[in-house]
mmCIF file of C-alpha atoms in Angstrom:
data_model
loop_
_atom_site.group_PDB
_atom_site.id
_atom_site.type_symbol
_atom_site.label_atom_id
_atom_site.label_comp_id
_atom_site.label_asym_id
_atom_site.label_seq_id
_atom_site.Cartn_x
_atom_site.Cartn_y
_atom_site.Cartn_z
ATOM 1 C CA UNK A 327 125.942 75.274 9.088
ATOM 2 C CA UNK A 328 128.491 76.679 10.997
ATOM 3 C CA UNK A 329 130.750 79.619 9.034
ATOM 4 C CA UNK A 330 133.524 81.361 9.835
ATOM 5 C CA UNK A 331 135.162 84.646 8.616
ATOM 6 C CA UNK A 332 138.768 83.700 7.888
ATOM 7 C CA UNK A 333 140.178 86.932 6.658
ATOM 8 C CA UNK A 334 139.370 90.810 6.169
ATOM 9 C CA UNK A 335 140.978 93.717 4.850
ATOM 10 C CA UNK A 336 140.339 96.916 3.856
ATOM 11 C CA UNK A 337 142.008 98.718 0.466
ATOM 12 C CA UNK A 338 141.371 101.930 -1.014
ATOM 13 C CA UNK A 339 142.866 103.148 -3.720
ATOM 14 C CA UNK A 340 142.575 105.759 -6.391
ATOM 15 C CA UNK A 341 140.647 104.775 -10.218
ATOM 16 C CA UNK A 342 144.065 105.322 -11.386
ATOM 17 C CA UNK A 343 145.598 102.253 -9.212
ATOM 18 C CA UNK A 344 143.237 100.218 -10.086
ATOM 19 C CA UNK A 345 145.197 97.537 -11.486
ATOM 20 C CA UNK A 346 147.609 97.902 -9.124
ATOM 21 C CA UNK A 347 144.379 97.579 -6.178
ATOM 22 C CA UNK A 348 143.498 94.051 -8.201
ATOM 23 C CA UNK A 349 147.091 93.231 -8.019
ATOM 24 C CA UNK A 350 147.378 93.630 -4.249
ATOM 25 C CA UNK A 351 144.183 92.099 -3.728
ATOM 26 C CA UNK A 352 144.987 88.685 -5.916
ATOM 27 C CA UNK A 353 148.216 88.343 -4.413
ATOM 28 C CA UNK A 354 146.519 88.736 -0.473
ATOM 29 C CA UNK A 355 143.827 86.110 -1.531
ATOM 30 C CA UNK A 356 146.033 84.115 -2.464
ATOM 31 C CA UNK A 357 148.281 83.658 0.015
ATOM 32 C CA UNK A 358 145.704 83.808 2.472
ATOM 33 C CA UNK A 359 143.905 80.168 0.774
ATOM 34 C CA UNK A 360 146.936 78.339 0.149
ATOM 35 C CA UNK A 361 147.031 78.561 -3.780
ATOM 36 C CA UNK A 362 149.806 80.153 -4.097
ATOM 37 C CA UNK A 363 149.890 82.704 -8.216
ATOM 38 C CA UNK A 364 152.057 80.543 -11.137
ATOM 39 C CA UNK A 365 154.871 82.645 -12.521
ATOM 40 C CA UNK A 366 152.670 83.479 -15.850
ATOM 41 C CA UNK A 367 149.655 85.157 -13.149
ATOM 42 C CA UNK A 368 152.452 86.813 -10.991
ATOM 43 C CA UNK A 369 154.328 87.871 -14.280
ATOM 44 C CA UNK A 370 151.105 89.650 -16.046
ATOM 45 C CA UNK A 371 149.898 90.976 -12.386
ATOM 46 C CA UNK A 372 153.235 92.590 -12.073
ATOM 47 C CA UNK A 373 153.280 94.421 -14.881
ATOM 48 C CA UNK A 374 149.320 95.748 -14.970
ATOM 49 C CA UNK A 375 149.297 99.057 -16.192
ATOM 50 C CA UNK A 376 147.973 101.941 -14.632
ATOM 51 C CA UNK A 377 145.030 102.439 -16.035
ATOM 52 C CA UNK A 378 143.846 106.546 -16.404
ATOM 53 C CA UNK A 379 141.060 107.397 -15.347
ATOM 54 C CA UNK A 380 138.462 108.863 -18.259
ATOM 55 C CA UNK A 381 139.518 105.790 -20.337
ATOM 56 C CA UNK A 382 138.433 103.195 -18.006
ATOM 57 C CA UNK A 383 135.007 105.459 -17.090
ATOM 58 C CA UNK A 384 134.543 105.099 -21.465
ATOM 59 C CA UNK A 385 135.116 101.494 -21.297
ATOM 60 C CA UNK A 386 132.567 100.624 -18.337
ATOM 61 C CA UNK A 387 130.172 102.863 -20.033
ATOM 62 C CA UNK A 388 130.751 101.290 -23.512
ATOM 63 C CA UNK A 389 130.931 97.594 -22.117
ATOM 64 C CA UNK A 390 127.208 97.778 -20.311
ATOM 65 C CA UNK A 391 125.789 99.057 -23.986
ATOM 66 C CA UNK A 392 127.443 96.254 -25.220
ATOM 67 C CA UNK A 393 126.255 93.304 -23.314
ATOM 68 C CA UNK A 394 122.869 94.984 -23.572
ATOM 69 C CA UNK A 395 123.369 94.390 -26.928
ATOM 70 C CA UNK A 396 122.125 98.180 -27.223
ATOM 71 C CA UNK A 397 123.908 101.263 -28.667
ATOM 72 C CA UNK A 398 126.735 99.587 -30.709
ATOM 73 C CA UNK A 399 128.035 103.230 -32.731
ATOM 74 C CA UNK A 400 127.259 104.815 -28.880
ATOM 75 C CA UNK A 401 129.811 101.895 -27.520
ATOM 76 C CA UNK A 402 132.504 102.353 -30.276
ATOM 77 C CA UNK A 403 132.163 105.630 -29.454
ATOM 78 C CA UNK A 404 133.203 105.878 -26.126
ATOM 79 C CA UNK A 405 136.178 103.488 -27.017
ATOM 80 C CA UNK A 406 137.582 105.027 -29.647
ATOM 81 C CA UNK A 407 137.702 107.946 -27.080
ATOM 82 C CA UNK A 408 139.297 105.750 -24.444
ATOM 83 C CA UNK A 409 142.011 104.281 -26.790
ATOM 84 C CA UNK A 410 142.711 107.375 -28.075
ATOM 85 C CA UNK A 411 143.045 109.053 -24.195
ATOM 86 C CA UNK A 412 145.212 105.517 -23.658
ATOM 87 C CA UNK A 413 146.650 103.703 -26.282
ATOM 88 C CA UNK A 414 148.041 100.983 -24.605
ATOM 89 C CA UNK A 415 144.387 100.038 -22.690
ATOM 90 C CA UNK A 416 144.403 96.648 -23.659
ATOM 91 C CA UNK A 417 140.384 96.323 -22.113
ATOM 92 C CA UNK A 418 139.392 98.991 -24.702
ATOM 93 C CA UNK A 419 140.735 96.815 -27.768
ATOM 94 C CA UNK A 420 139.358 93.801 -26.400
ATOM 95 C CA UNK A 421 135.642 96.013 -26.213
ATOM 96 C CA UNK A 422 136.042 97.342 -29.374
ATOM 97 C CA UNK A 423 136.616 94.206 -30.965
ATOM 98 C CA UNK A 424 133.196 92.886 -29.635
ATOM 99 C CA UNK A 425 131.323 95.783 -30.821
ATOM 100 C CA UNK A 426 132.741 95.887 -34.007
ATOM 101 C CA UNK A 427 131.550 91.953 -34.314
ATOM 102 C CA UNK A 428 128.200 92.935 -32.591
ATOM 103 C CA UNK A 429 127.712 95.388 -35.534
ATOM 104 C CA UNK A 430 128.523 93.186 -38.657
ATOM 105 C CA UNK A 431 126.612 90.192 -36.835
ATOM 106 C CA UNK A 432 123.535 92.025 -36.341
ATOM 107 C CA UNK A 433 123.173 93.081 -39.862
ATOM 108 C CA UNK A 434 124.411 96.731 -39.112
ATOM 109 C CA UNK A 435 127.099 97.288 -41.373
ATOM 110 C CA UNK A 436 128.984 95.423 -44.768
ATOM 111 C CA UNK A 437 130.666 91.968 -42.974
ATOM 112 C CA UNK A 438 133.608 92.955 -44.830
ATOM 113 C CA UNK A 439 134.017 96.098 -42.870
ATOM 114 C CA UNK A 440 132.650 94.922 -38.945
ATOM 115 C CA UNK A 441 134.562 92.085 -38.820
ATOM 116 C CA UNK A 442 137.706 93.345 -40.481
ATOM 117 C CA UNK A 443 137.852 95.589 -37.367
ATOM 118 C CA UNK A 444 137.212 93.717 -35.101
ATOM 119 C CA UNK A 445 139.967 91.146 -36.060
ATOM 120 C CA UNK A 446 142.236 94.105 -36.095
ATOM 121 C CA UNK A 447 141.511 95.428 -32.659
ATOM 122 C CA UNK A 448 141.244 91.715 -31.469
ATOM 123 C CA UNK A 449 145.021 91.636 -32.538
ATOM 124 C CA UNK A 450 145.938 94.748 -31.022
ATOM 125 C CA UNK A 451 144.720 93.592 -27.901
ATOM 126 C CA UNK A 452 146.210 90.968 -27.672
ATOM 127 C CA UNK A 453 149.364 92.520 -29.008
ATOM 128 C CA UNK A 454 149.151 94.708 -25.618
ATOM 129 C CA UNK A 455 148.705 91.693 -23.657
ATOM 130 C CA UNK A 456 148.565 88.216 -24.796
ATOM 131 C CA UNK A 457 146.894 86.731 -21.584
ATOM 132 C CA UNK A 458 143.703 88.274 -22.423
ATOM 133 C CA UNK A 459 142.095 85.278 -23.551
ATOM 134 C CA UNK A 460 138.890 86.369 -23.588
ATOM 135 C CA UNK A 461 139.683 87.888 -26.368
ATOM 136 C CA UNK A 462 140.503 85.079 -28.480
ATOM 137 C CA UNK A 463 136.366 84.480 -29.062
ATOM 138 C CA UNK A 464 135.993 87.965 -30.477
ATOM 139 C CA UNK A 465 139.208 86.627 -33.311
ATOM 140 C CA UNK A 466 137.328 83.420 -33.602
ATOM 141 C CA UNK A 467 134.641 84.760 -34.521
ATOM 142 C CA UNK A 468 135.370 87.505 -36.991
ATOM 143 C CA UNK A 469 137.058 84.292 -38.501
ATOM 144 C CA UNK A 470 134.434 82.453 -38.613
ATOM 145 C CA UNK A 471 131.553 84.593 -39.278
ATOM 146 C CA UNK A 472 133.324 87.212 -41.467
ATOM 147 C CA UNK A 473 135.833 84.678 -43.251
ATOM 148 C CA UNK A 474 134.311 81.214 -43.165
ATOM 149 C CA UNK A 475 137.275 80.003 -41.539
ATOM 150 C CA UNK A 476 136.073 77.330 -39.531
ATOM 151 C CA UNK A 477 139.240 75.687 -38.489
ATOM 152 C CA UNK A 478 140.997 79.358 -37.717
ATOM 153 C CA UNK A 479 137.845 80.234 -35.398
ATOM 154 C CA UNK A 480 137.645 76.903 -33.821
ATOM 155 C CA UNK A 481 141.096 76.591 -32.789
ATOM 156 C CA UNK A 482 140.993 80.146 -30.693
ATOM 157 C CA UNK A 483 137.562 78.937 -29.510
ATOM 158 C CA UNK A 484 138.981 76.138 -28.080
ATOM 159 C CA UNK A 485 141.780 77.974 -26.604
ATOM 160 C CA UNK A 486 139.136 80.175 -24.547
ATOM 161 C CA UNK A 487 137.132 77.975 -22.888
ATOM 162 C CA UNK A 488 140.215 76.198 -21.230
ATOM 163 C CA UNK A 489 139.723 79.160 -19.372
ATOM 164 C CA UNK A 490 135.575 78.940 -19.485
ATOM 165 C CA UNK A 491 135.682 82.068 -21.906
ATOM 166 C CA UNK A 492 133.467 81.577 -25.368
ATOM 167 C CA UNK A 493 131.102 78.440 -24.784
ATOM 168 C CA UNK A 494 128.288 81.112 -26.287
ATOM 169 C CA UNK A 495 130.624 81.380 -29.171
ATOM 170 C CA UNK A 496 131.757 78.667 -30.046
ATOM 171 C CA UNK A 497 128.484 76.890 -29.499
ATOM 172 C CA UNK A 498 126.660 78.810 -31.829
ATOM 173 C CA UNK A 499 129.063 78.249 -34.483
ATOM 174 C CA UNK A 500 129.184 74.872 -34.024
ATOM 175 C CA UNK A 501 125.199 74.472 -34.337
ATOM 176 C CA UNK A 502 125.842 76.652 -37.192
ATOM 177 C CA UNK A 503 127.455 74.180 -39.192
ATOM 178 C CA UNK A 504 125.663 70.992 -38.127
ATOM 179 C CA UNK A 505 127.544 69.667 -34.880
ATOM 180 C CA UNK A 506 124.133 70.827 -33.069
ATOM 181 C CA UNK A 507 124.023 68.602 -29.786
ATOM 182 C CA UNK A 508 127.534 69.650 -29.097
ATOM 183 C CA UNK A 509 126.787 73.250 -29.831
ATOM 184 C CA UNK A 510 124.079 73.054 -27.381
ATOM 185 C CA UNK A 511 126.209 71.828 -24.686
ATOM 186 C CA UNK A 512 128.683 74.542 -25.034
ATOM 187 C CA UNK A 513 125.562 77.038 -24.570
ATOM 188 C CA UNK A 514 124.148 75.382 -22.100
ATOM 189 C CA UNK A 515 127.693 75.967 -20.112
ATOM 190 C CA UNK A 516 127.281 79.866 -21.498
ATOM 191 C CA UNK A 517 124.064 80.239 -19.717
ATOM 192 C CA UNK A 518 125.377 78.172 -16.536
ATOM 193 C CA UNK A 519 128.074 80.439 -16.112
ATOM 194 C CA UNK A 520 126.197 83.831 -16.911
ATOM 195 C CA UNK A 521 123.021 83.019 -15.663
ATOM 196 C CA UNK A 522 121.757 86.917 -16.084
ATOM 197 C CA UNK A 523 123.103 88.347 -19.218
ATOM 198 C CA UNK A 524 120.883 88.087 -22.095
ATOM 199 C CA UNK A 525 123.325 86.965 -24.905
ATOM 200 C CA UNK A 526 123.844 83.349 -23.624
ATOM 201 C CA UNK A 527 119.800 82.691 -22.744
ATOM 202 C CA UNK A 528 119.270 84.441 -26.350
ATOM 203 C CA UNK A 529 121.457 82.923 -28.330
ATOM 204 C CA UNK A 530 120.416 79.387 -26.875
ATOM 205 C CA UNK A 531 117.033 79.994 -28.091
ATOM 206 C CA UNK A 532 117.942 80.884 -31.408
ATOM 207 C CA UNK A 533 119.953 77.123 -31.778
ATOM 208 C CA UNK A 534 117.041 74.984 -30.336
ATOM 209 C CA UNK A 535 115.241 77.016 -32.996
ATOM 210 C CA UNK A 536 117.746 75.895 -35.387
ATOM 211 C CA UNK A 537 117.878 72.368 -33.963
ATOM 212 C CA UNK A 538 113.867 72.302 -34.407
ATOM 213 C CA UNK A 539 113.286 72.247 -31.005
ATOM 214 C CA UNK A 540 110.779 75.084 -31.662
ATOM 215 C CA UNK A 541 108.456 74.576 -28.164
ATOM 216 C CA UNK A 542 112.108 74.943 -26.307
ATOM 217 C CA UNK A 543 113.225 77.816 -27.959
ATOM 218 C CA UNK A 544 110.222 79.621 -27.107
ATOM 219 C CA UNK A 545 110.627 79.168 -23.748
ATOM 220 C CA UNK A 546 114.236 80.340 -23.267
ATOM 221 C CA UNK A 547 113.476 83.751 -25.709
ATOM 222 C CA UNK A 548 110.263 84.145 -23.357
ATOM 223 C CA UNK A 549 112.887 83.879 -19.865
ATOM 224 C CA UNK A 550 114.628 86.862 -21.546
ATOM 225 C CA UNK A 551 111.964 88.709 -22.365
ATOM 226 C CA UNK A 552 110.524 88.290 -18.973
ATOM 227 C CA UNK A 553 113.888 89.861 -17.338
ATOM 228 C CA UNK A 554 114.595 92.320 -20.541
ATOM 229 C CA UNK A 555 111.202 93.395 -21.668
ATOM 230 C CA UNK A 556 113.134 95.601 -23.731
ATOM 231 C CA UNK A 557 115.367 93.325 -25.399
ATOM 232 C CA UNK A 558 114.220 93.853 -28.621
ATOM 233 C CA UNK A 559 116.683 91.407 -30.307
ATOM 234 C CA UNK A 560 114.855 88.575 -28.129
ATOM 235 C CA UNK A 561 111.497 89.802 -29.596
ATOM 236 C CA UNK A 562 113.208 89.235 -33.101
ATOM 237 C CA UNK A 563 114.434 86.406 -32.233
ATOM 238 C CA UNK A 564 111.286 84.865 -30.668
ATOM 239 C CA UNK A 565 109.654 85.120 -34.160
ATOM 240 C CA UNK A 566 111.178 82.540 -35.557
ATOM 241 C CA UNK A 567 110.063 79.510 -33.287
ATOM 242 C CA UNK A 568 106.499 80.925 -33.237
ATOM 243 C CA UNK A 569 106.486 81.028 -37.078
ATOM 244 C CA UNK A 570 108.156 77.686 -37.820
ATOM 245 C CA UNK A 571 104.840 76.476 -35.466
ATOM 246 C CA UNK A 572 102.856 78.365 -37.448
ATOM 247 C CA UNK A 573 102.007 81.042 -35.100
ATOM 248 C CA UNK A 574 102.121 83.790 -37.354
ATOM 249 C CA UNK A 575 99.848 86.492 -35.979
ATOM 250 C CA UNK A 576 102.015 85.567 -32.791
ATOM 251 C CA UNK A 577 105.596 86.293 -34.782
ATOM 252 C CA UNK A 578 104.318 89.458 -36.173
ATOM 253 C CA UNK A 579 103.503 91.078 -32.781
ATOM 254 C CA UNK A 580 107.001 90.190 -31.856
ATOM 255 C CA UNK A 581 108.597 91.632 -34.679
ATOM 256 C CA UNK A 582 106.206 95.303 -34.228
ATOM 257 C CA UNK A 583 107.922 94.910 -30.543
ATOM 258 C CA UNK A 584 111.661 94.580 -31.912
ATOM 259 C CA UNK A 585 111.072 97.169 -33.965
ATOM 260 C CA UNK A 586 109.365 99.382 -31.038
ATOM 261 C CA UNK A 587 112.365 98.831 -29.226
ATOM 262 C CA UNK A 588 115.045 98.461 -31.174
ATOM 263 C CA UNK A 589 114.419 101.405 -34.327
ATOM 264 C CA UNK A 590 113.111 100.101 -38.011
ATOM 265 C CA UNK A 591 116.503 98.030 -38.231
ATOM 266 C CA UNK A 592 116.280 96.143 -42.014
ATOM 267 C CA UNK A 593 116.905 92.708 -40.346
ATOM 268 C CA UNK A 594 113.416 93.147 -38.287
ATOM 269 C CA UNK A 595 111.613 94.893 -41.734
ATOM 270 C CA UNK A 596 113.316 92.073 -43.588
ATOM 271 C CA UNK A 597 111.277 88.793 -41.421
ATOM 272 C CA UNK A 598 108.220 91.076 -41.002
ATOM 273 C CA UNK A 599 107.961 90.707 -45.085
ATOM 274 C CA UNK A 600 108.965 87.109 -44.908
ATOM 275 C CA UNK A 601 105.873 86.269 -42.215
ATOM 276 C CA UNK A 602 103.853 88.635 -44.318
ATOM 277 C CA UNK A 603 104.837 86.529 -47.358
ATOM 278 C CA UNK A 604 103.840 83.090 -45.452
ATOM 279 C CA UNK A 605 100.843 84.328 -43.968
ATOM 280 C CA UNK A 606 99.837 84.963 -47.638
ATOM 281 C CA UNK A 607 99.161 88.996 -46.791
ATOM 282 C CA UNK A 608 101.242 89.274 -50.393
ATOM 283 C CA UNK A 609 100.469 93.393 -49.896
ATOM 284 C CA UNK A 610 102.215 93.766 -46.503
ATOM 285 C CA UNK A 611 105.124 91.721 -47.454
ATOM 286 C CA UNK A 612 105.567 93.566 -50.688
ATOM 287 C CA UNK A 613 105.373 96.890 -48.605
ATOM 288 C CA UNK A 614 108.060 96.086 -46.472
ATOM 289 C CA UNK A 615 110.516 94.171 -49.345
ATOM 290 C CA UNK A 616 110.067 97.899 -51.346
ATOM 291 C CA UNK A 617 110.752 99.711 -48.143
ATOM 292 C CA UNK A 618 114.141 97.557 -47.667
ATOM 293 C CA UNK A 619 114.782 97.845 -51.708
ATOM 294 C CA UNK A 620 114.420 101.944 -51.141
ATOM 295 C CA UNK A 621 116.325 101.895 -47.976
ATOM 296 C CA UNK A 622 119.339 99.944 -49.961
ATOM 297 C CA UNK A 623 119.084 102.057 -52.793
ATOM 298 C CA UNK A 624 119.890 104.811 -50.561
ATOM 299 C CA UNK A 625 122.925 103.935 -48.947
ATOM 300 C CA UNK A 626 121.971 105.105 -45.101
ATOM 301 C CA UNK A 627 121.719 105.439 -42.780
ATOM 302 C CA UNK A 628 120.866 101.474 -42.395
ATOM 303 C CA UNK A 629 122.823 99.413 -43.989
ATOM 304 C CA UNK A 630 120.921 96.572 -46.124
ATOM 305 C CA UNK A 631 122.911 93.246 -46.513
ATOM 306 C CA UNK A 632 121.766 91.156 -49.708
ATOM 307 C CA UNK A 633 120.558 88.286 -47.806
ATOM 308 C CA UNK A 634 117.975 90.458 -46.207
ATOM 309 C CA UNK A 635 116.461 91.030 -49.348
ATOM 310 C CA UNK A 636 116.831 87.445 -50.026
ATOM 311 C CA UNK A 637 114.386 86.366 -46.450
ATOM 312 C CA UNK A 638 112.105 88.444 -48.065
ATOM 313 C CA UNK A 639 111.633 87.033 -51.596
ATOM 314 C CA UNK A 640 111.400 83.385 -49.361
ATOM 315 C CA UNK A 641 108.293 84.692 -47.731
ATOM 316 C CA UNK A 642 106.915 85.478 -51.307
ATOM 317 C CA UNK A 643 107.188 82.064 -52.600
ATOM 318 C CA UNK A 644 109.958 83.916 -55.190
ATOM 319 C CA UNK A 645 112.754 81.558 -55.036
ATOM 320 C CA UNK A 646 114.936 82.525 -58.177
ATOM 321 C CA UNK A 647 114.891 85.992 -56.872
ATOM 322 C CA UNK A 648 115.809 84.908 -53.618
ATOM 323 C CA UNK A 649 118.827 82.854 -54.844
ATOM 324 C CA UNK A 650 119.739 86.233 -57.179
ATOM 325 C CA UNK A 651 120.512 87.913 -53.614
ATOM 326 C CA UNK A 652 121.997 84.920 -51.709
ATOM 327 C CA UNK A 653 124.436 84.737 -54.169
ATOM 328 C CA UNK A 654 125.451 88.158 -53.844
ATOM 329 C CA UNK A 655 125.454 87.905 -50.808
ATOM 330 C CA UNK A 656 128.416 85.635 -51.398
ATOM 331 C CA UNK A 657 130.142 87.419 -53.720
ATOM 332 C CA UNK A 658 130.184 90.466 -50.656
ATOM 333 C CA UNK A 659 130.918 87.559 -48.203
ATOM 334 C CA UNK A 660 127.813 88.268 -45.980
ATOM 335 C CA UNK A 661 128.044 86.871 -42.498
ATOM 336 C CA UNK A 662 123.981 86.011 -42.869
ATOM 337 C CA UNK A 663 125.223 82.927 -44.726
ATOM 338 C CA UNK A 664 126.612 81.121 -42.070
ATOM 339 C CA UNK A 665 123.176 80.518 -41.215
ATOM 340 C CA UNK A 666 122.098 78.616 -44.636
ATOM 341 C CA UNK A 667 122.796 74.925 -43.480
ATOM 342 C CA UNK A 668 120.507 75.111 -40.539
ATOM 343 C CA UNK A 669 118.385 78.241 -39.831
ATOM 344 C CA UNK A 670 114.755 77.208 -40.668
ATOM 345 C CA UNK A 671 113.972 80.533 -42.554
ATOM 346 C CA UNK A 672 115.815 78.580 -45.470
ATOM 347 C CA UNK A 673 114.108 75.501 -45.367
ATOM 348 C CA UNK A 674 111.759 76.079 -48.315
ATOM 349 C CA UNK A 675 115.091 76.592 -51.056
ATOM 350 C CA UNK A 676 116.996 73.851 -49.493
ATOM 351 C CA UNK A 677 115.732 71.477 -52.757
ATOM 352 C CA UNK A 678 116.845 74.644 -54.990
ATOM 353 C CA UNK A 679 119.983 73.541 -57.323
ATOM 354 C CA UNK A 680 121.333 77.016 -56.804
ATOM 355 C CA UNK A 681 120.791 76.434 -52.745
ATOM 356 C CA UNK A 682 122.632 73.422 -52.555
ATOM 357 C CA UNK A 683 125.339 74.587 -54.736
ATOM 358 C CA UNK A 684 126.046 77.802 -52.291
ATOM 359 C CA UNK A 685 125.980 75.176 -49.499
ATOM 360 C CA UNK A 686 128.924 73.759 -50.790
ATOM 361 C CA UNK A 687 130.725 77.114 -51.750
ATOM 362 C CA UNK A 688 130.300 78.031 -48.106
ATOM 363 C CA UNK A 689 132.861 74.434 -47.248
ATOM 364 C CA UNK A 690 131.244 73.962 -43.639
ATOM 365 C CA UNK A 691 132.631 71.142 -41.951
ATOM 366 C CA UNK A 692 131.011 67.478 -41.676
ATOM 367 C CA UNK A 693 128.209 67.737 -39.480
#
């Protein structure tokens, strides 16, 4: 077909005019196509700040760790450093929000603490500039994941993808509590519109895992894998499909490869024991359960949530103890639990009194 360049220009500009280079350059676009900016897009273009220098290097740097999903104290890091170099870099909030989310949802630190954060620095970018909607899925989902507040989260969620920000989001929490086909579309769109990071490909595994579609969830952690060998979260992840097949021997070697790449993090030591435990090697999941038992004892340097002890006891067949942990888990409102109406690694207490009784504590929505 035939094509035609219809405008060029060269700009150059200095890393501390950056904003004002983007500002220039949306305004010459355009005009140029015939869409002319609405007053709101003109209104926040004119007043971009500068932005300096050494705080936007920190945020690039901290922003590739954390769609990696690599490096989270590393990321927080650098931003702290940038916000405290600029205090009014909105972008720097908006990253630190996402780490601080990353951390709590990946079992790294207490929920009460990650997600208390990163609803604070979500506000606080905003706060600097209210267009950022983006943002609005990193306050949705310290909501929903660190308060149960399904109706809070869902109404920002639905705010951001107006704007095709937080179908990955949103669509996870709504598989999470039980609106699974919908949740699927809304990742499906994730993946669609980020076709290359790992997060949306990842995360839409781990919900056809959760929607039983084991076979299919195998095969989107395995794309991942095959771009990221060294995703080690995808590794964990993978071992959940394989297991619920039965593929045990298959789920362990995933889980030694998580915790090759990704350090002896509890949450990988925690589903080694519980494969262990359904595998019958009673030994090697004991081993591990005492290892994450020492390791919370201890206090550091990894943090051990409750319900991690709790995946372990399920692999043993020990479903009193199990229930002991859940529920406090509960009482230090755990983010894990938003996983207890439909993550398979539950299915064997969901017949447990106790079980059913936390379900309802936990007031998700109508499926």
């Amino acid at each position: 077909p035939h094509e035609e360049e219809f405008w060029s220009e060269t700009y150059q500009s200095s890393i501390e005019g950056v904003y004002g280079l983007y500002r220039n350059i949306a305004q010459a676009v355009a005009d140029q196509v015939g869409a002319p900016l609405t007053p709101q897009e003109r209104a926040h273009l004119a007043e971009a700040p500068e932005v300096k220098p050494e705080a936007y290097d920190l945020y690039q740097r901290a922003n590739q760790l954390i769609r990696l999903r690599t490096g989270f104290d590393e990321a927080i890091g650098y931003l702290e450093q940038a916000v405290e170099i600029d205090p009014s870099y909105a972008p720097a909030y908006a990253a630190l929000s996402s780490a601080y989310n990353m951390q709590a949802t990946y079992f790294l630190v207490p929920s009460s603490d990650g997600y208390h954060s990163a609803k604070l620095a979500a506000q606080a970018a905003l706060g600097l500039d209210p267009t950022r909607v983006g943002t609005l899925v990193d306050l949705g989902m310290a909501k929903a994941w660190g308060e149960y507040d399904w109706e809070g989260a869902e109404k920002d969620f639905l705010e951001a993808i107006q704007f095709d920000k937080g179908h990955q989001t949103y669509g996870q929490m709504l598989v999470y509590i039980g609106r699974t086909e919908e949740g699927l579309e809304h990742l499906r769109k994730a993946v669609e519109l980020d076709p290359i990071s790992p997060a949306p490909r990842m995360f839409l595994g781990v919900c056809l895992d959760y929607a039983r579609r084991h076979g299919e969830a195998v095969e989107q952690l395995d794309s991942i894998i095959s771009i990221y060998p060294d995703q080690g979260y995808a590794h964990f992840f993978l071992s959940s499909p394989l297991a619920a097949q039965g593929l045990y021997a298959e789920a362990i070697a995933q889980l030694n490869r998580a915790v090759e790449y990704g350090d002896s993090q509890p949450m990988f030591l925690a589903s080694l024991s519980q494969i262990y435990g359904l595998m019958g090697q009673r030994d090697s999941a004991s081993a591990f359960l005492n290892d994450l038992m020492e390791m919370r004892e201890q206090g550091g340097p990894h943090y051990v949530a409750p319900d991690l002890i709790a995946w372990a006891h399920i692999g043993l067949g020990q479903h009193d103890e199990a229930m002991d942990w859940l529920e406090r888990a509960w009482d230090e409102r755990e983010q894990g639990l938003i996983h207890l109406k439909m993550a398979p690694l539950f299915d064997p207490l969901r017949s447990h009194p106790r079980f059913q009784a936390l379900l309802e504590k936990m007031n998700f929505p109508e499926g």
